Coordinates of C-alpha atoms in Angstrom, one line a residue:
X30 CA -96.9 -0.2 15.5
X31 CA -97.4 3.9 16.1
X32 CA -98.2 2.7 19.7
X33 CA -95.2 0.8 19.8
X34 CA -92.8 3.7 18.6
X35 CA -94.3 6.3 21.0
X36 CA -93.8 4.1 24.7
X37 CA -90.2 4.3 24.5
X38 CA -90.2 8.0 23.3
X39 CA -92.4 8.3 26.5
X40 CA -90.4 6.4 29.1
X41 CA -87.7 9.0 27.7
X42 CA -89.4 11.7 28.2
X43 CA -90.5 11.0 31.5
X44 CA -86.6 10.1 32.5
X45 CA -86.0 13.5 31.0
X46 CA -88.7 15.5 33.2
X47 CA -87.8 14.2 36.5
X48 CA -84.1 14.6 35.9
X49 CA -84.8 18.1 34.9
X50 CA -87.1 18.8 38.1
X51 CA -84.1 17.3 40.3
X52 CA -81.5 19.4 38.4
X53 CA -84.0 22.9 38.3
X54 CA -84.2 22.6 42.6
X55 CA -80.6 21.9 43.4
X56 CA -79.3 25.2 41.9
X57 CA -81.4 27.2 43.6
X58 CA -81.1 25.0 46.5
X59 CA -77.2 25.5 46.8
X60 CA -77.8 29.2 46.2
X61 CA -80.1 29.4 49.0
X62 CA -78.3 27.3 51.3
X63 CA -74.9 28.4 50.6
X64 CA -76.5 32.2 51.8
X65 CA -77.4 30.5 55.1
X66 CA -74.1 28.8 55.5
X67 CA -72.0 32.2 54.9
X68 CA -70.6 31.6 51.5
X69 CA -69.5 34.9 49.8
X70 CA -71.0 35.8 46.7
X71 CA -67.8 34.9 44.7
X72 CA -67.2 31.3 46.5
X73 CA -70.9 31.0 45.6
X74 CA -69.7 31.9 41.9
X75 CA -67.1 29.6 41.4
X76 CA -68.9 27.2 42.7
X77 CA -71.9 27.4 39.9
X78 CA -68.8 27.9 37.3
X79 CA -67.6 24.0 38.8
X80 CA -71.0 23.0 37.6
X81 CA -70.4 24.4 34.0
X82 CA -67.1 23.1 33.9
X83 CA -68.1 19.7 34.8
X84 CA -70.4 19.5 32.1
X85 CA -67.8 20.8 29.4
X86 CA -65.4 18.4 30.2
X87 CA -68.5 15.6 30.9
X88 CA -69.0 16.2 26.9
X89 CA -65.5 14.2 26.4
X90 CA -65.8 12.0 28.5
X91 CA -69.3 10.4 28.4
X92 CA -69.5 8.9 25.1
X93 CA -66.4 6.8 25.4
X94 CA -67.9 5.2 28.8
X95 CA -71.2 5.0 27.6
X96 CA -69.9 3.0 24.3
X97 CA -67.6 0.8 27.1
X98 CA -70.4 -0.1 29.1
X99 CA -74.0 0.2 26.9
X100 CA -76.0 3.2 27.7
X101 CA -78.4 1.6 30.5
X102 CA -75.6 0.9 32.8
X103 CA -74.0 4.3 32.1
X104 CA -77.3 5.9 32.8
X105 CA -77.3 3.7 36.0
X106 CA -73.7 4.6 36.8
X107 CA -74.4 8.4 36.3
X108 CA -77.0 8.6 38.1
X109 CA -75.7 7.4 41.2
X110 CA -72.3 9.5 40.7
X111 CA -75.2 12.6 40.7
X112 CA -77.2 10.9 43.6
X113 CA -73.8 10.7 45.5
X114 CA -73.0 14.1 44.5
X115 CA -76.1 15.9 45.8
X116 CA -76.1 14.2 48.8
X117 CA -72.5 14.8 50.0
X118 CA -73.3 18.8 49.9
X119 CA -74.8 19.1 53.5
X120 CA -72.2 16.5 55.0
X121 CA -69.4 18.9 53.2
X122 CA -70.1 22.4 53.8
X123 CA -67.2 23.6 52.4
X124 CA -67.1 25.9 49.5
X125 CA -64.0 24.2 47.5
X126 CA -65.8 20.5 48.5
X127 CA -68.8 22.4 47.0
X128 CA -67.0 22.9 43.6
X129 CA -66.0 19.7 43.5
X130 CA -68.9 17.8 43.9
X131 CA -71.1 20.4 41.4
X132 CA -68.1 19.5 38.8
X133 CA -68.7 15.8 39.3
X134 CA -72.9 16.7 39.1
X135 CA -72.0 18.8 35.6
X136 CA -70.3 15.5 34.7
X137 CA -73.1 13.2 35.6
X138 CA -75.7 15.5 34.4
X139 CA -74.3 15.2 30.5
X140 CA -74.1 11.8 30.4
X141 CA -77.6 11.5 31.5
X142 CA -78.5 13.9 28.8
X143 CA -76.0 12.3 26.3
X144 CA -77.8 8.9 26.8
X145 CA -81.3 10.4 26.5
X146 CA -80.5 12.1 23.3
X147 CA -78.7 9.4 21.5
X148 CA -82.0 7.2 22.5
X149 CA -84.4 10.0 21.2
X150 CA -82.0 9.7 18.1
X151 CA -82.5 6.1 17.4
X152 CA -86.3 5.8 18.5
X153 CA -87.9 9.1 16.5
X154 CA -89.4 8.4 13.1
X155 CA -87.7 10.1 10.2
X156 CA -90.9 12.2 10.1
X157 CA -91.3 12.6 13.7
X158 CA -87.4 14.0 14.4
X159 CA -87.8 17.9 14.6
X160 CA -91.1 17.2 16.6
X161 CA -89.5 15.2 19.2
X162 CA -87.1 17.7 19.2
X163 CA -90.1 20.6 20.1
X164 CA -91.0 18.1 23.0
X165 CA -88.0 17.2 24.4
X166 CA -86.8 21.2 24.4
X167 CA -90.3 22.1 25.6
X168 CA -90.4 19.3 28.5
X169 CA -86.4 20.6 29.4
X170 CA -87.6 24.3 30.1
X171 CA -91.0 23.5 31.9
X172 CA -88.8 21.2 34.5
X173 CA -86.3 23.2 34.7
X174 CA -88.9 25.6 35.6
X175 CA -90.8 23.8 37.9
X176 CA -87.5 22.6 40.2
X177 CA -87.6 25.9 41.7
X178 CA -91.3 25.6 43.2
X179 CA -90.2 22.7 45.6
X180 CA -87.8 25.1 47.7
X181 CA -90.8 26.0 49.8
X182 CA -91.4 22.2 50.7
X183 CA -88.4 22.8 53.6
X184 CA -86.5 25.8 55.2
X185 CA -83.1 26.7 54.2
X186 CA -81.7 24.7 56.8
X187 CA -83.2 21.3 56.2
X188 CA -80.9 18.3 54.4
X189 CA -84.6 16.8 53.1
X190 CA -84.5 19.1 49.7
X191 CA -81.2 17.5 49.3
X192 CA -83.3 13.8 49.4
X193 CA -85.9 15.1 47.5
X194 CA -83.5 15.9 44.4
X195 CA -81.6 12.4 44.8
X196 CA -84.9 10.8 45.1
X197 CA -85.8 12.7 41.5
X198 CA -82.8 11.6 40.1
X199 CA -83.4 8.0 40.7
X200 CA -86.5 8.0 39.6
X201 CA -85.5 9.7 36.5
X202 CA -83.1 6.4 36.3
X203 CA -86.7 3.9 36.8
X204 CA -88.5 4.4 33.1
X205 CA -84.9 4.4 31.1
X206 CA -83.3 1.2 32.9
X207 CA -86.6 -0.8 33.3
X208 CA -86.6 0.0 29.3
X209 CA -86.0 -3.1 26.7
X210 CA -84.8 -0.8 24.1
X211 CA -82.0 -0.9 21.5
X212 CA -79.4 0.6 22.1
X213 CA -77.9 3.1 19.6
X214 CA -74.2 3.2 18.5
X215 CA -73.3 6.6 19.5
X216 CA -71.4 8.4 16.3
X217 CA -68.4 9.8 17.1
X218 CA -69.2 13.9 16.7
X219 CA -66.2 15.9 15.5
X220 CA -65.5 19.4 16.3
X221 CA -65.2 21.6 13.7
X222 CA -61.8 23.6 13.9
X223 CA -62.7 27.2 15.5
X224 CA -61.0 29.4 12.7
X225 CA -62.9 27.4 10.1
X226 CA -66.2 27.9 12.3
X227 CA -65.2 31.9 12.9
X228 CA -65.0 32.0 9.1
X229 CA -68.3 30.9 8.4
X230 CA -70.0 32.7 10.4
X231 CA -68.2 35.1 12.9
X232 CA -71.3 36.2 14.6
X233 CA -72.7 32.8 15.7
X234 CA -69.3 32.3 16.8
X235 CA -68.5 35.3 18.9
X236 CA -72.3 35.4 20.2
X237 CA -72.6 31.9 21.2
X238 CA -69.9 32.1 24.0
X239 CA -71.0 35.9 24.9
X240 CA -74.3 34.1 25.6
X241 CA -72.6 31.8 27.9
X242 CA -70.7 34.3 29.9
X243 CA -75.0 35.7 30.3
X244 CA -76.7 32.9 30.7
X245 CA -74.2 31.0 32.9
X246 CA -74.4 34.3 35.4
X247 CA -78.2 34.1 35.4
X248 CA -77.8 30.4 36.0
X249 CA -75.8 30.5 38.5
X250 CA -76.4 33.6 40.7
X251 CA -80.0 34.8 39.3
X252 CA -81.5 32.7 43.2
X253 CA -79.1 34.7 45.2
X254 CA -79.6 37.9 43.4
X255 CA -83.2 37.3 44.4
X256 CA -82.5 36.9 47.9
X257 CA -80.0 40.1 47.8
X258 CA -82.8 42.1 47.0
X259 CA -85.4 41.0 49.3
X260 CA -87.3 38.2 48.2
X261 CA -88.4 35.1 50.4
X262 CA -88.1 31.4 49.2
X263 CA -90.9 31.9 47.4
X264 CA -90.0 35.2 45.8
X265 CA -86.9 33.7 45.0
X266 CA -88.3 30.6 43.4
X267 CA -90.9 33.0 41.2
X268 CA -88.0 35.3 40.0
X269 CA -85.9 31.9 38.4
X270 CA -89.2 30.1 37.2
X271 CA -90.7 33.4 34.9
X272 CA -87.4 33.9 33.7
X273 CA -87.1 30.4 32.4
X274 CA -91.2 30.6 31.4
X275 CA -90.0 33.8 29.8
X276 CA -87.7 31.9 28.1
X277 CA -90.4 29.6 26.8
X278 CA -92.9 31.7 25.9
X279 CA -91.0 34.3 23.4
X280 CA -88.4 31.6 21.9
X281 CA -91.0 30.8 19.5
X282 CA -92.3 33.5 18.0
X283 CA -88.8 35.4 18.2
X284 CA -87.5 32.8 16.3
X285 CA -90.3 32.8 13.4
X286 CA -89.3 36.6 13.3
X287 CA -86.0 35.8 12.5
X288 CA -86.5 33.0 9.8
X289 CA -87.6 36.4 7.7
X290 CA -84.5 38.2 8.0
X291 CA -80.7 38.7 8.3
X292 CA -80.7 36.3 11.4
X293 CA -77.4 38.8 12.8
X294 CA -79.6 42.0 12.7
X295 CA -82.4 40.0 14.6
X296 CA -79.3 38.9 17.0
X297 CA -78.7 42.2 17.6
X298 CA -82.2 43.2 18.2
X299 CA -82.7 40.7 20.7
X300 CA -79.7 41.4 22.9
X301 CA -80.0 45.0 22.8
X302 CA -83.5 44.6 24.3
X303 CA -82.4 41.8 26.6
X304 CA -79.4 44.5 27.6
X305 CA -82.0 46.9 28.3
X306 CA -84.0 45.3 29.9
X307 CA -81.2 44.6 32.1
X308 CA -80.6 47.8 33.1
X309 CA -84.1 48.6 33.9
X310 CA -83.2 46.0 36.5
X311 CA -80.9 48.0 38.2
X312 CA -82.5 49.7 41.1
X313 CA -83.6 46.0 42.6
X314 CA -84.8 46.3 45.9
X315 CA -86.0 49.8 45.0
X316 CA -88.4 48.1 42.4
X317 CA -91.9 47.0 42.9
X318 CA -91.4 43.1 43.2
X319 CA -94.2 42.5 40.7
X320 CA -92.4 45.0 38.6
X321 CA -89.1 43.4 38.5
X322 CA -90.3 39.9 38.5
X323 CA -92.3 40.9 34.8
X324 CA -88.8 42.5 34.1
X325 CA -87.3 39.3 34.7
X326 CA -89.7 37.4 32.3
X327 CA -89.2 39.8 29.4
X328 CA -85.4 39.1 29.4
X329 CA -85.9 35.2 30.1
X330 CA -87.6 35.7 26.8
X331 CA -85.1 37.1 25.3
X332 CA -81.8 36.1 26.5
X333 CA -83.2 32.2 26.3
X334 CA -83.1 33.2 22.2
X335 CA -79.7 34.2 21.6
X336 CA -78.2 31.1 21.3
X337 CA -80.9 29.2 19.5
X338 CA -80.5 32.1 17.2
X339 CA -76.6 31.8 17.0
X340 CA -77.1 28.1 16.0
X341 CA -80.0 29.2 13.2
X342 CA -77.4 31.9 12.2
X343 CA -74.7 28.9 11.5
X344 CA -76.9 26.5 9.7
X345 CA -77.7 29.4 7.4
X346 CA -74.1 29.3 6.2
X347 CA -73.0 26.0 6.1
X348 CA -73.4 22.9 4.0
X349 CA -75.4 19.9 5.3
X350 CA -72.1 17.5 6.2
X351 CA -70.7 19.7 8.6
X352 CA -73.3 20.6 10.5
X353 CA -73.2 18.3 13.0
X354 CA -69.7 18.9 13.6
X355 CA -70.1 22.6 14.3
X356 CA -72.9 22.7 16.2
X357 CA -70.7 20.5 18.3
X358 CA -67.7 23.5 18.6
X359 CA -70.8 26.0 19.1
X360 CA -71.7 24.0 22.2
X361 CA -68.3 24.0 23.1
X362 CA -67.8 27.9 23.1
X363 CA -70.9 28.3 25.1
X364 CA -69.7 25.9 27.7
X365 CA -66.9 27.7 27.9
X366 CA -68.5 30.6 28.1
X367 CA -71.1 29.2 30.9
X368 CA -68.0 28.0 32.8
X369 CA -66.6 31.5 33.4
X370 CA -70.0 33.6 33.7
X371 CA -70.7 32.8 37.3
X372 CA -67.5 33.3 38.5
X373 CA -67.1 36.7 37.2
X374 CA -70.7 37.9 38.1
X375 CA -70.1 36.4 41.2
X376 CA -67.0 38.5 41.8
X377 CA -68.9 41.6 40.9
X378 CA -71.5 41.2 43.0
X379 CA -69.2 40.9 46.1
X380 CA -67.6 44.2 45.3
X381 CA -70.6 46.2 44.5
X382 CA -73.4 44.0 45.6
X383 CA -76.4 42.3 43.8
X384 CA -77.3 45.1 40.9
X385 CA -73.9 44.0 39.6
X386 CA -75.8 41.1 38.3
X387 CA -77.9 42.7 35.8
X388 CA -75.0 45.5 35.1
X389 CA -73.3 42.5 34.2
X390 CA -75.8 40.9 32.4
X391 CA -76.5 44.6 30.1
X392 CA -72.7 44.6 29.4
X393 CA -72.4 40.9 28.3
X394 CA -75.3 41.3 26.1
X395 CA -74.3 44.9 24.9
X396 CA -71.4 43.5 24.0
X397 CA -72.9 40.5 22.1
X398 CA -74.9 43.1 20.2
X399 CA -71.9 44.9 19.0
X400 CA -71.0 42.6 17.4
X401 CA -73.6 41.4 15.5
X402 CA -73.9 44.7 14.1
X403 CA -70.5 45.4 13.5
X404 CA -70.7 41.8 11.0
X405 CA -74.1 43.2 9.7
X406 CA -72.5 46.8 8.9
X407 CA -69.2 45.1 8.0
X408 CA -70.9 42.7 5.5
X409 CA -74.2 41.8 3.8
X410 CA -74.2 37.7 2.4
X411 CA -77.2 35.7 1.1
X412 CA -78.1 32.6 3.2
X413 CA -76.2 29.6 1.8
X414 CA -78.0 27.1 3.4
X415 CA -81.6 28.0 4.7
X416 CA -82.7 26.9 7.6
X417 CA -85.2 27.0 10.6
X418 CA -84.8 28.5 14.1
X419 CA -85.4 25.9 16.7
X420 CA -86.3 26.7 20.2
X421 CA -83.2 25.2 22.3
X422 CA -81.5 24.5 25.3
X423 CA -77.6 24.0 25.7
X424 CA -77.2 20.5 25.9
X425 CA -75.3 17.8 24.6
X426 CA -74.4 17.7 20.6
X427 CA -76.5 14.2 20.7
X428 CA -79.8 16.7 20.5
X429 CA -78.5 18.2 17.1
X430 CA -79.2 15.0 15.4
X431 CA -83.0 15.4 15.8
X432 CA -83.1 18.9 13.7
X433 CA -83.6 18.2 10.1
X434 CA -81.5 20.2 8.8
X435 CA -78.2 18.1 10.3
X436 CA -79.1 15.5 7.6
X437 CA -81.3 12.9 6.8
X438 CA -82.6 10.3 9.2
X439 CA -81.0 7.6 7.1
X440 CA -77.6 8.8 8.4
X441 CA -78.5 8.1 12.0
X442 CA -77.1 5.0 13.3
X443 CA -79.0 1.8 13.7
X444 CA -79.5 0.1 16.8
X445 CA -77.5 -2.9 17.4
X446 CA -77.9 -5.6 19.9
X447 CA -80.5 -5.5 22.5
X448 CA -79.8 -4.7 26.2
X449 CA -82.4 -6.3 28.6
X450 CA -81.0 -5.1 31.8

């Protein structure tokens, strides 16, 4: 019976890593090869801000289609809308046919996600939810991390890394479609209303799209800051995998350290650090590359906490019912705030070049810990609701219904008929 449970939890898991491998080399890639084709630093931008922006509007729009047409054939029909995507880019070498096709890959990519998640939803044991969530989370940042290693496979100029990601992203499609599993009714997921969410915790709020505006410029441009400073594929490819291995490697721990205290003074903490660290950034190509790629790890590890760290921060204040429903606006707010990122660190780094990435970055996070002291100073409050930080990736608000403290397995919806597509 265990045996039974853990094969489909597998087959997603395996969907999920070689999705995540396709999607960790094609930004990079476009980064890389948008350099070679001449694209400014700013069309560059806006181009990785279309990507954010399809997958905030992707979060509307995927659950209606996937409860129209079953979740295998909408993880069949976005996966070839992503295939198509990626493989248009070297026929269209156009910066606005760019943005259009990474807004149609942000759309693809979170119904993938929002198919895996409900799945994982339906197929974890009650007892097995918040470690399937651990798994999933880890598997999404060590592919992430590993898409990056397969630029050195070509050169900049050759169309076969664009194959090589389609060719990942239909295999990602093999394990789920081939699967004979339930499929889950997908709960409709409610957004909290944003003054009710500022009230409850105006820290979590305010921090969770400052993160975005930092985490969608690193992103977005950290591949062709690494070339503006000197690095070769390979450099470039190290700099964006430690920063997500950063990422991995501290959440942990970080987050233990803040289950013992006010969770905004640990907010702060961790972006003044990640700020810092940041600025040590700043000479770049005056810097040792060893040097600055170790710089780049520390603040992977701590920039990849803020927003796991803004969501701990709202479950601490909110009752159990509308959880769900806020960690949905959260998500929101740091879409948004992923959207814009790369468009304006893009446009400072064509006007003063690539240390206007990490000035940017320090800025952001300064910002971000501004305010979390300002709430600290401003007001002291017991935890209403304790919970558990969680390491995390932004992804759809399907994953929030595998941490225990959005409510009780029970809750979850049932599978209903069976699909044997």
């Amino acid at each position: 019976m265990m045996l039974a449970s853990v094969r489909p939890l597998a087959a997603l898991m395996l969907g999920v890593a070689l999705l995540l491998s396709g999607s960790g080399l094609l930004g990079p890639l476009l980064a890389l090869r948008g350099g070679h084709e001449g694209f400014s630093d700013q069309a560059i931008g806006l181009v990785m801000s279309a990507y954010f922006a399809g997958f905030f509007l992707g979060t509307f729009a995927a659950p209606g289609l996937i409860r129209r047409i079953g979740h295998i054939r909408a993880f069949a029909f976005y996966a070839a809308l992503c295939t198509v995507s990626v493989l248009l880019h070297p026929m269209l070498v156009d910066p606005w046919a760019w943005a259009l096709l990474r807004l149609a890959t942000g759309i693809a990519l979170v119904g993938l996600y929002t198919v895996i998640e409900s799945w994982l939803n339906v197929q974890a044991l009650p007892a097995q939810r918040g470690r399937v969530f651990a798994i999933y989370m880890v598997i999404n940042l060590l592919a992430l991390a590993a898409g990056p290693w397969l630029l050195p496979l070509a050169a900049r100029d050759d169309d076969r890394l664009f194959s090589l990601v389609a060719m990942l992203i239909c295999a990602a499609a093999l394990p789920v479609t081939a699967s004979r599993m339930a499929q889950p009714v997908l709960p409709d997921m409610p957004q909290l209303d944003l003054r009710a969410l500022y009230h409850a915790a105006p820290a979590a709020t305010a921090g969770a799209l400052l993160a975005g505006l930092a985490m969608g410029a690193f992103w977005g441009l950290a591949a062709i800051y690494a070339l503006r400073v000197g690095f070769d594929t390979v450099g470039m490819a190290a700099l964006v995998s430690l920063t997500i291995l950063g990422g991995a490697a501290l959440q942990w721990p970080l987050g233990r350290w803040s289950d013992q205290r006010d969770r905004r003074s640990a907010l702060a903490v961790v972006a003044t650090v990640a700020a810092l660290l940041a600025l040590l950034m700043l000479p770049g190509a005056q810097l040792p590359k060893p040097a600055l790629l170790a710089l780049w790890f520390a603040f992977g590890g701590m920039a990849f906490a803020l927003y796991p760290l803004c969501i701990a921060h709202l479950l601490d204040h909110l009752p159990g019912e509308d959880t769900l429903s806020a960690c949905a606006s959260l998500l929101l707010l740091n879409g948004i705030g992923s959207a814009i990122g790369p468009a304006l660190a893009g446009l400072a780094m064509g006007q003063w070049g690539a240390n206007a990435l990490p000035a940017y970055l320090a800025g952001t996070l300064l910002l971000l810990a501004a305010v979390a002291t300002s709430r600290r100073l401003l007001r002291y409050r017991e935890t209403d609701q304790p919970s558990h930080y969680h390491p995390m990736l932004r992804t759809t608000p399907a994953a929030f219904e595998l941490l225990p403290e959005t409510g009780d397995s029970a809750d979850t919806p049932q599978p209903q008929n069976k699909d044997t597509h």
